[in-house]
Amino acid sequence: METVIPDLEDALHDENLDPDWDSARRLGHQMVDAAIDYLATIEERPVWQPPPPEVIARLSATLPQEPQPAEQVFADFRRDVLPYNQGTVHPRYWGWVKGSGTVIGAFADFLAATMNPNVGGLNIAPVYVEYQVLDWLKEIVGYPREAGGLLVSGGSEANFVGLAVARHAHTQGRDREEGLTSHRPLVAYMSSEGHSSLQKAVEILGLGNRYLRRVPVDENYRIRIDELEKMINADRNAGLQPFCVIGNAGTVNTGAIDPLSDLADFAQEQGLWFHVDGAIGAVANLSPRLRPLLVGMERADSIGLDAHKWLHINYQVGCSLVRDRELQRSTFRLIPPYLERPTRGIGAGPEWPSEYGLQLSRGFMALKVWMSLKEHGAKKYARVIEKNVAQAQYLEQLIEASPRLKLLAPVSLNIVCFRYQPEESSEEKLKALNQELLLRLQESGQAIISSTTLGEKFALRACFTNHRTRKKDVELLVDLVEKIGRDLA
Ligand SMILES: *Cc1c(COP(=O)(O)O)cnc(C)c1O
């Protein structure tokens, strides 16, 4: 065979990717200073501003060929990246469902990257840290310690894992070898308010979107179990195989929590897997005052939750929990010779996390969760979560008190849907008015909210998963919406 690298003498150099340690230390300190300054003075900047054309042009440049000083790279970052952030760290960001991050979480990501372990497995502390974090998250949702779990990229992957295990359970493990070829279609059920990630999951799992039933909801946007039962009966009569019921612990539109206890009973009676999408609301179980809303979640066969939303862990980290640990493991476990686990050496230690999900190589996501939960503790987290729910209720009150604003859905948790509604006006006009109002508000850089559609109605939507928001920010939001609405009407 021809030699790939013929000039061995030249190629056997000592060049590597390390910096000069003294200048790296100086630069690192500058980065920490810049990061702290940025967060400490965040309010002086717009919540959001669009990257201007010259920035986008520089961010389209081709691959750099020659080295450049790290100081220059950092200067590029400060000029072209940092100012055009999303704004989740700002007290007036209430768009979609976004957490605000924590400072210790940011430090943790730096430390995790410094250690640079691959947390797929091995006898290393990061694996134990992940298992400890998983035990804490199980404790939060009321799961036993023996349950299975895995940190994943977010709620989407957590839902995917839950449904994959459900499919595996239903086919008694034959799905891995045979696929679904010998099966009549498997059918899953969620309310019409279920999240798009669940559709993606059934699509990728080969179940088919058509077999993910959308069950009608009641006036509080909660799943109707009588309708669910009718659908299941019809599907059974048609020769299909219902296998999974999905409950929402906080819907993305309105924050509605399905009657999880009733759903757990129902799934049990029907012999169906019960999965809870807790991407938004599962961690509200930290609060003794909110816990009653979530009763029944702890009976789920699997739960998907997000740490980068209401736990404010820096992006990205979510968590899949499965009551039957062995079932989760047998869904994903695959050990070729090069991954065999010996009894001694670095390869020993606890079970490998990679046996519980899709990823083999995995980052040290657990450290930021571990440090943040240790620094702040469950009780403070609970208070901050309760504060957000109170802020949603306060916004509801301000809307009800305003003759020009109209609430469009009951406030179940931390999400408020409303619109500017000056006087009698057609649906079409109200939609156009509120769409324009939303864009002007976003472009003002004063606050970010997002939108959705409820029935036929276009809704402004504020989601309180922000630990920096204060009462006066909620008041300012109402002032801004009223002012822009007046200018437009
Ligand atoms: C955000 C969200 C998801 C998806 O979670 P990601 O972390 O964005 O992948 C799933 N379900 C609900 C209800 C959500 O709000």
PDB file of N, CA, C and O in Angstrom, residues 211-237:
ATOM      1  N   TYR A 211     -51.632   8.005  12.389  1.00  0.00           N
ATOM      2  CA  TYR A 211     -51.994   7.174  13.542  1.00  0.00           C
ATOM      3  C   TYR A 211     -51.670   7.852  14.875  1.00  0.00           C
ATOM      4  O   TYR A 211     -51.609   7.201  15.908  1.00  0.00           O
ATOM      5  N   LEU A 212     -51.433   9.141  14.815  1.00  0.00           N
ATOM      6  CA  LEU A 212     -51.372   9.929  16.044  1.00  0.00           C
ATOM      7  C   LEU A 212     -52.678  10.717  16.108  1.00  0.00           C
ATOM      8  O   LEU A 212     -52.867  11.712  15.404  1.00  0.00           O
ATOM      9  N   ARG A 213     -53.598  10.242  16.927  1.00  0.00           N
ATOM     10  CA  ARG A 213     -54.935  10.855  16.986  1.00  0.00           C
ATOM     11  C   ARG A 213     -54.910  12.122  17.834  1.00  0.00           C
ATOM     12  O   ARG A 213     -54.278  12.140  18.894  1.00  0.00           O
ATOM     13  N   ARG A 214     -55.617  13.136  17.349  1.00  0.00           N
ATOM     14  CA  ARG A 214     -55.766  14.387  18.101  1.00  0.00           C
ATOM     15  C   ARG A 214     -57.139  14.396  18.741  1.00  0.00           C
ATOM     16  O   ARG A 214     -58.153  14.517  18.057  1.00  0.00           O
ATOM     17  N   VAL A 215     -57.157  14.276  20.046  1.00  0.00           N
ATOM     18  CA  VAL A 215     -58.415  14.171  20.780  1.00  0.00           C
ATOM     19  C   VAL A 215     -58.912  15.582  21.124  1.00  0.00           C
ATOM     20  O   VAL A 215     -58.115  16.423  21.560  1.00  0.00           O
ATOM     21  N   PRO A 216     -60.207  15.849  20.934  1.00  0.00           N
ATOM     22  CA  PRO A 216     -60.739  17.184  21.253  1.00  0.00           C
ATOM     23  C   PRO A 216     -60.533  17.546  22.723  1.00  0.00           C
ATOM     24  O   PRO A 216     -60.409  16.664  23.586  1.00  0.00           O
ATOM     25  N   VAL A 217     -60.508  18.854  22.988  1.00  0.00           N
ATOM     26  CA  VAL A 217     -60.285  19.346  24.348  1.00  0.00           C
ATOM     27  C   VAL A 217     -61.540  20.050  24.870  1.00  0.00           C
ATOM     28  O   VAL A 217     -62.426  20.419  24.099  1.00  0.00           O
ATOM     29  N   ASP A 218     -61.574  20.237  26.179  1.00  0.00           N
ATOM     30  CA  ASP A 218     -62.695  20.973  26.787  1.00  0.00           C
ATOM     31  C   ASP A 218     -62.395  22.474  26.761  1.00  0.00           C
ATOM     32  O   ASP A 218     -61.405  22.910  26.176  1.00  0.00           O
ATOM     33  N   GLU A 219     -63.213  23.254  27.440  1.00  0.00           N
ATOM     34  CA  GLU A 219     -63.073  24.712  27.375  1.00  0.00           C
ATOM     35  C   GLU A 219     -61.788  25.184  28.063  1.00  0.00           C
ATOM     36  O   GLU A 219     -61.358  26.318  27.873  1.00  0.00           O
ATOM     37  N   ASN A 220     -61.174  24.315  28.847  1.00  0.00           N
ATOM     38  CA  ASN A 220     -59.901  24.663  29.478  1.00  0.00           C
ATOM     39  C   ASN A 220     -58.702  24.049  28.749  1.00  0.00           C
ATOM     40  O   ASN A 220     -57.608  23.960  29.297  1.00  0.00           O
ATOM     41  N   TYR A 221     -58.959  23.606  27.531  1.00  0.00           N
ATOM     42  CA  TYR A 221     -57.901  23.045  26.682  1.00  0.00           C
ATOM     43  C   TYR A 221     -57.309  21.754  27.238  1.00  0.00           C
ATOM     44  O   TYR A 221     -56.160  21.418  27.002  1.00  0.00           O
ATOM     45  N   ARG A 222     -58.116  21.031  28.021  1.00  0.00           N
ATOM     46  CA  ARG A 222     -57.699  19.729  28.553  1.00  0.00           C
ATOM     47  C   ARG A 222     -58.344  18.607  27.743  1.00  0.00           C
ATOM     48  O   ARG A 222     -59.480  18.736  27.286  1.00  0.00           O
ATOM     49  N   ILE A 223     -57.638  17.529  27.622  1.00  0.00           N
ATOM     50  CA  ILE A 223     -58.124  16.411  26.809  1.00  0.00           C
ATOM     51  C   ILE A 223     -59.467  15.900  27.342  1.00  0.00           C
ATOM     52  O   ILE A 223     -59.695  15.861  28.557  1.00  0.00           O
ATOM     53  N   ARG A 224     -60.358  15.540  26.424  1.00  0.00           N
ATOM     54  CA  ARG A 224     -61.655  14.973  26.829  1.00  0.00           C
ATOM     55  C   ARG A 224     -61.546  13.457  26.800  1.00  0.00           C
ATOM     56  O   ARG A 224     -61.432  12.850  25.739  1.00  0.00           O
ATOM     57  N   ILE A 225     -61.641  12.859  27.978  1.00  0.00           N
ATOM     58  CA  ILE A 225     -61.419  11.416  28.070  1.00  0.00           C
ATOM     59  C   ILE A 225     -62.582  10.643  27.432  1.00  0.00           C
ATOM     60  O   ILE A 225     -62.381   9.572  26.870  1.00  0.00           O
ATOM     61  N   ASP A 226     -63.795  11.240  27.464  1.00  0.00           N
ATOM     62  CA  ASP A 226     -64.907  10.551  26.791  1.00  0.00           C
ATOM     63  C   ASP A 226     -64.650  10.454  25.284  1.00  0.00           C
ATOM     64  O   ASP A 226     -64.885   9.423  24.659  1.00  0.00           O
ATOM     65  N   GLU A 227     -64.104  11.522  24.713  1.00  0.00           N
ATOM     66  CA  GLU A 227     -63.781  11.504  23.277  1.00  0.00           C
ATOM     67  C   GLU A 227     -62.628  10.541  22.994  1.00  0.00           C
ATOM     68  O   GLU A 227     -62.607   9.848  21.984  1.00  0.00           O
ATOM     69  N   LEU A 228     -61.666  10.535  23.909  1.00  0.00           N
ATOM     70  CA  LEU A 228     -60.528   9.620  23.779  1.00  0.00           C
ATOM     71  C   LEU A 228     -61.028   8.168  23.717  1.00  0.00           C
ATOM     72  O   LEU A 228     -60.614   7.379  22.870  1.00  0.00           O
ATOM     73  N   GLU A 229     -61.948   7.859  24.620  1.00  0.00           N
ATOM     74  CA  GLU A 229     -62.459   6.484  24.691  1.00  0.00           C
ATOM     75  C   GLU A 229     -63.181   6.110  23.392  1.00  0.00           C
ATOM     76  O   GLU A 229     -62.999   5.004  22.865  1.00  0.00           O
ATOM     77  N   LYS A 230     -63.964   7.069  22.872  1.00  0.00           N
ATOM     78  CA  LYS A 230     -64.680   6.808  21.614  1.00  0.00           C
ATOM     79  C   LYS A 230     -63.692   6.508  20.486  1.00  0.00           C
ATOM     80  O   LYS A 230     -63.883   5.587  19.702  1.00  0.00           O
ATOM     81  N   MET A 231     -62.653   7.303  20.426  1.00  0.00           N
ATOM     82  CA  MET A 231     -61.665   7.121  19.352  1.00  0.00           C
ATOM     83  C   MET A 231     -60.983   5.768  19.463  1.00  0.00           C
ATOM     84  O   MET A 231     -60.768   5.080  18.456  1.00  0.00           O
ATOM     85  N   ILE A 232     -60.643   5.396  20.697  1.00  0.00           N
ATOM     86  CA  ILE A 232     -59.956   4.114  20.892  1.00  0.00           C
ATOM     87  C   ILE A 232     -60.871   2.960  20.492  1.00  0.00           C
ATOM     88  O   ILE A 232     -60.442   2.015  19.808  1.00  0.00           O
ATOM     89  N   ASN A 233     -62.124   3.055  20.891  1.00  0.00           N
ATOM     90  CA  ASN A 233     -63.065   1.991  20.521  1.00  0.00           C
ATOM     91  C   ASN A 233     -63.199   1.883  19.009  1.00  0.00           C
ATOM     92  O   ASN A 233     -63.193   0.778  18.454  1.00  0.00           O
ATOM     93  N   ALA A 234     -63.314   3.026  18.361  1.00  0.00           N
ATOM     94  CA  ALA A 234     -63.458   3.011  16.899  1.00  0.00           C
ATOM     95  C   ALA A 234     -62.220   2.392  16.262  1.00  0.00           C
ATOM     96  O   ALA A 234     -62.319   1.585  15.332  1.00  0.00           O
ATOM     97  N   ASP A 235     -61.047   2.741  16.783  1.00  0.00           N
ATOM     98  CA  ASP A 235     -59.809   2.198  16.210  1.00  0.00           C
ATOM     99  C   ASP A 235     -59.711   0.691  16.440  1.00  0.00           C
ATOM    100  O   ASP A 235     -59.297  -0.056  15.557  1.00  0.00           O
ATOM    101  N   ARG A 236     -60.095   0.259  17.621  1.00  0.00           N
ATOM    102  CA  ARG A 236     -60.050  -1.190  17.900  1.00  0.00           C
ATOM    103  C   ARG A 236     -61.006  -1.929  16.968  1.00  0.00           C
ATOM    104  O   ARG A 236     -60.659  -2.972  16.410  1.00  0.00           O
ATOM    105  N   ASN A 237     -62.201  -1.344  16.799  1.00  0.00           N
ATOM    106  CA  ASN A 237     -63.181  -1.984  15.905  1.00  0.00           C
ATOM    107  C   ASN A 237     -62.679  -2.045  14.472  1.00  0.00           C
ATOM    108  O   ASN A 237     -63.049  -2.933  13.717  1.00  0.00           O
TER     109      ASN A 237
END
